[in-house]
Amino acid sequence: QLQLVESGGGVVQPGGSLRLSCAASGVSLRNYAIGWFRQAPGKEREGVSCISTRGGTTNYADSGQGRFTISSDNAKNVVYLQMNSLKPEDTAVYYCAADRGILFSLCVLSNEYYYWGQGIQVTVSS
């Protein structure tokens, strides 16, 4: 079974950067759709970005457009989320998720994914 583990979170000042990693084990991520999601206290989980590891196609939510970059390293079986120009409203628990059988057009919808990591805290504060 595919297992996902997030890392790279922490506390950063507004305007700073973080790179989150989603390391997969058990199964190669080749041909998977991988999504990054986040959930802030009192809010529903929302999609941040997603990528197809087969074709490299990426999607971004408006909240991260121009600031966030998703990428994959198939040799290392890792997906990254580079976050720049972070804002306090980016504070949330960030999750990575993977699924092989979803339509890529639905990759920003959390209920389409079967495999999930445990989540990692990102806090943007002065």
PDB file of C-alpha atoms in Angstrom:
ATOM      1  CA  GLN A   1       0.000   0.000   0.000  1.00  0.00           C
ATOM      2  CA  LEU A   2       1.092   3.528  -0.725  1.00  0.00           C
ATOM      3  CA  GLN A   3       2.184   5.569   2.291  1.00  0.00           C
ATOM      4  CA  LEU A   4       2.779   9.317   2.314  1.00  0.00           C
ATOM      5  CA  VAL A   5       4.769  11.352   4.843  1.00  0.00           C
ATOM      6  CA  GLU A   6       4.954  15.143   4.808  1.00  0.00           C
ATOM      7  CA  SER A   7       7.950  17.095   6.066  1.00  0.00           C
ATOM      8  CA  GLY A   8       9.420  20.584   5.874  1.00  0.00           C
ATOM      9  CA  GLY A   9       6.813  22.511   7.821  1.00  0.00           C
ATOM     10  CA  GLY A  10       7.428  24.912  10.642  1.00  0.00           C
ATOM     11  CA  VAL A  11       7.183  28.559  11.603  1.00  0.00           C
ATOM     12  CA  VAL A  12       8.141  31.305   9.182  1.00  0.00           C
ATOM     13  CA  GLN A  13       7.748  35.076   9.099  1.00  0.00           C
ATOM     14  CA  PRO A  14       5.455  36.750   6.578  1.00  0.00           C
ATOM     15  CA  GLY A  15       7.209  37.002   3.246  1.00  0.00           C
ATOM     16  CA  GLY A  16       9.336  33.960   3.967  1.00  0.00           C
ATOM     17  CA  SER A  17       9.510  30.621   2.215  1.00  0.00           C
ATOM     18  CA  LEU A  18       9.106  26.950   2.999  1.00  0.00           C
ATOM     19  CA  ARG A  19       9.421  23.820   0.934  1.00  0.00           C
ATOM     20  CA  LEU A  20       7.172  20.955   1.897  1.00  0.00           C
ATOM     21  CA  SER A  21       8.034  17.411   0.897  1.00  0.00           C
ATOM     22  CA  CYS A  22       5.724  14.464   0.416  1.00  0.00           C
ATOM     23  CA  ALA A  23       7.718  11.242   0.474  1.00  0.00           C
ATOM     24  CA  ALA A  24       6.033   8.125  -0.833  1.00  0.00           C
ATOM     25  CA  SER A  25       6.845   4.538   0.001  1.00  0.00           C
ATOM     26  CA  GLY A  26       5.418   1.195  -0.965  1.00  0.00           C
ATOM     27  CA  VAL A  27       4.436   2.174  -4.487  1.00  0.00           C
ATOM     28  CA  SER A  28       5.999   4.367  -7.125  1.00  0.00           C
ATOM     29  CA  LEU A  29       4.209   7.668  -7.667  1.00  0.00           C
ATOM     30  CA  ARG A  30       4.487   7.272 -11.406  1.00  0.00           C
ATOM     31  CA  ASN A  31       1.091   7.797 -13.039  1.00  0.00           C
ATOM     32  CA  TYR A  32      -0.457   9.186  -9.845  1.00  0.00           C
ATOM     33  CA  ALA A  33      -2.174  12.463  -9.270  1.00  0.00           C
ATOM     34  CA  ILE A  34      -0.713  14.160  -6.194  1.00  0.00           C
ATOM     35  CA  GLY A  35      -2.469  16.981  -4.413  1.00  0.00           C
ATOM     36  CA  TRP A  36      -1.538  19.403  -1.665  1.00  0.00           C
ATOM     37  CA  PHE A  37      -4.355  20.508   0.618  1.00  0.00           C
ATOM     38  CA  ARG A  38      -4.588  22.628   3.715  1.00  0.00           C
ATOM     39  CA  GLN A  39      -6.973  23.100   6.590  1.00  0.00           C
ATOM     40  CA  ALA A  40      -7.007  26.057   8.936  1.00  0.00           C
ATOM     41  CA  PRO A  41      -8.870  26.043  12.271  1.00  0.00           C
ATOM     42  CA  GLY A  42     -12.585  26.494  11.745  1.00  0.00           C
ATOM     43  CA  LYS A  43     -12.329  26.101   7.990  1.00  0.00           C
ATOM     44  CA  GLU A  44     -12.897  23.273   5.568  1.00  0.00           C
ATOM     45  CA  ARG A  45     -10.029  21.553   3.856  1.00  0.00           C
ATOM     46  CA  GLU A  46      -9.137  23.299   0.627  1.00  0.00           C
ATOM     47  CA  GLY A  47      -7.056  22.369  -2.351  1.00  0.00           C
ATOM     48  CA  VAL A  48      -3.755  24.173  -2.854  1.00  0.00           C
ATOM     49  CA  SER A  49      -2.124  22.531  -5.845  1.00  0.00           C
ATOM     50  CA  CYS A  50      -1.914  19.239  -7.687  1.00  0.00           C
ATOM     51  CA  ILE A  51       0.325  17.533 -10.196  1.00  0.00           C
ATOM     52  CA  SER A  52       0.233  14.563 -12.516  1.00  0.00           C
ATOM     53  CA  THR A  53       3.455  12.614 -12.092  1.00  0.00           C
ATOM     54  CA  ARG A  54       2.993  11.088 -15.525  1.00  0.00           C
ATOM     55  CA  GLY A  55       2.590  14.185 -17.637  1.00  0.00           C
ATOM     56  CA  GLY A  56       3.778  16.865 -15.231  1.00  0.00           C
ATOM     57  CA  THR A  57       0.586  18.874 -15.580  1.00  0.00           C
ATOM     58  CA  THR A  58      -0.032  21.163 -12.612  1.00  0.00           C
ATOM     59  CA  ASN A  59      -2.963  23.089 -11.191  1.00  0.00           C
ATOM     60  CA  TYR A  60      -3.018  25.827  -8.569  1.00  0.00           C
ATOM     61  CA  ALA A  61      -5.732  27.325  -6.459  1.00  0.00           C
ATOM     62  CA  ASP A  62      -6.105  31.084  -6.634  1.00  0.00           C
ATOM     63  CA  SER A  63      -4.716  31.416  -3.115  1.00  0.00           C
ATOM     64  CA  GLY A  64      -1.315  30.120  -4.164  1.00  0.00           C
ATOM     65  CA  GLN A  65      -1.154  31.263  -7.771  1.00  0.00           C
ATOM     66  CA  GLY A  66       2.160  32.942  -8.450  1.00  0.00           C
ATOM     67  CA  ARG A  67       3.554  32.082  -5.015  1.00  0.00           C
ATOM     68  CA  PHE A  68       3.456  28.285  -4.811  1.00  0.00           C
ATOM     69  CA  THR A  69       5.120  25.745  -7.072  1.00  0.00           C
ATOM     70  CA  ILE A  70       4.451  22.022  -7.081  1.00  0.00           C
ATOM     71  CA  SER A  71       6.994  19.611  -8.526  1.00  0.00           C
ATOM     72  CA  SER A  72       7.870  15.940  -8.458  1.00  0.00           C
ATOM     73  CA  ASP A  73      11.081  13.937  -8.417  1.00  0.00           C
ATOM     74  CA  ASN A  74      10.153  10.490  -9.621  1.00  0.00           C
ATOM     75  CA  ALA A  75      13.639   9.105  -8.972  1.00  0.00           C
ATOM     76  CA  LYS A  76      13.269   9.971  -5.285  1.00  0.00           C
ATOM     77  CA  ASN A  77       9.525   9.272  -5.200  1.00  0.00           C
ATOM     78  CA  VAL A  78       8.909  12.688  -3.663  1.00  0.00           C
ATOM     79  CA  VAL A  79       6.573  15.570  -4.446  1.00  0.00           C
ATOM     80  CA  TYR A  80       7.379  19.087  -3.300  1.00  0.00           C
ATOM     81  CA  LEU A  81       5.431  22.233  -2.624  1.00  0.00           C
ATOM     82  CA  GLN A  82       7.614  25.336  -2.719  1.00  0.00           C
ATOM     83  CA  MET A  83       5.852  28.180  -0.944  1.00  0.00           C
ATOM     84  CA  ASN A  84       7.161  31.720  -1.331  1.00  0.00           C
ATOM     85  CA  SER A  85       5.915  35.096  -0.137  1.00  0.00           C
ATOM     86  CA  LEU A  86       4.005  33.414   2.651  1.00  0.00           C
ATOM     87  CA  LYS A  87       1.142  35.249   4.302  1.00  0.00           C
ATOM     88  CA  PRO A  88      -0.473  34.769   7.717  1.00  0.00           C
ATOM     89  CA  GLU A  89      -3.563  33.395   5.979  1.00  0.00           C
ATOM     90  CA  ASP A  90      -1.415  30.525   4.684  1.00  0.00           C
ATOM     91  CA  THR A  91      -1.247  29.175   8.236  1.00  0.00           C
ATOM     92  CA  ALA A  92      -2.777  25.700   8.247  1.00  0.00           C
ATOM     93  CA  VAL A  93      -2.096  22.007   8.460  1.00  0.00           C
ATOM     94  CA  TYR A  94      -0.912  20.922   5.042  1.00  0.00           C
ATOM     95  CA  TYR A  95      -1.635  17.465   3.669  1.00  0.00           C
ATOM     96  CA  CYS A  96      -0.487  15.619   0.617  1.00  0.00           C
ATOM     97  CA  ALA A  97      -2.718  13.092  -1.060  1.00  0.00           C
ATOM     98  CA  ALA A  98      -2.393  10.664  -3.945  1.00  0.00           C
ATOM     99  CA  ASP A  99      -4.683   8.715  -6.190  1.00  0.00           C
ATOM    100  CA  ARG A 100      -4.232   6.814  -9.404  1.00  0.00           C
ATOM    101  CA  GLY A 101      -7.778   6.708 -10.666  1.00  0.00           C
ATOM    102  CA  ILE A 102      -9.165  10.221 -10.499  1.00  0.00           C
ATOM    103  CA  LEU A 103      -9.694  12.668 -13.300  1.00  0.00           C
ATOM    104  CA  PHE A 104      -7.014  15.315 -13.181  1.00  0.00           C
ATOM    105  CA  SER A 105      -9.667  17.978 -13.619  1.00  0.00           C
ATOM    106  CA  LEU A 106     -10.924  16.956 -10.165  1.00  0.00           C
ATOM    107  CA  CYS A 107      -7.528  16.993  -8.473  1.00  0.00           C
ATOM    108  CA  VAL A 108      -8.359  20.011  -6.299  1.00  0.00           C
ATOM    109  CA  LEU A 109     -11.242  18.130  -4.647  1.00  0.00           C
ATOM    110  CA  SER A 110     -10.115  16.392  -1.471  1.00  0.00           C
ATOM    111  CA  ASN A 111     -12.869  13.775  -1.491  1.00  0.00           C
ATOM    112  CA  GLU A 112     -11.483  12.319  -4.714  1.00  0.00           C
ATOM    113  CA  TYR A 113      -8.282  11.034  -3.057  1.00  0.00           C
ATOM    114  CA  TYR A 114      -7.759   7.703  -1.353  1.00  0.00           C
ATOM    115  CA  TYR A 115      -4.226   7.975   0.073  1.00  0.00           C
ATOM    116  CA  TRP A 116      -3.363  10.716   2.558  1.00  0.00           C
ATOM    117  CA  GLY A 117      -0.396  11.771   4.617  1.00  0.00           C
ATOM    118  CA  GLN A 118      -0.690  12.676   8.281  1.00  0.00           C
ATOM    119  CA  GLY A 119      -0.376  16.414   7.717  1.00  0.00           C
ATOM    120  CA  ILE A 120       2.202  18.963   8.798  1.00  0.00           C
ATOM    121  CA  GLN A 121       1.806  22.354  10.450  1.00  0.00           C
ATOM    122  CA  VAL A 122       2.764  25.556   8.654  1.00  0.00           C
ATOM    123  CA  THR A 123       2.589  28.734  10.707  1.00  0.00           C
ATOM    124  CA  VAL A 124       3.215  32.166   9.217  1.00  0.00           C
ATOM    125  CA  SER A 125       3.607  34.748  11.954  1.00  0.00           C
ATOM    126  CA  SER A 126       5.844  37.599  13.016  1.00  0.00           C
TER     127      SER A 126
END
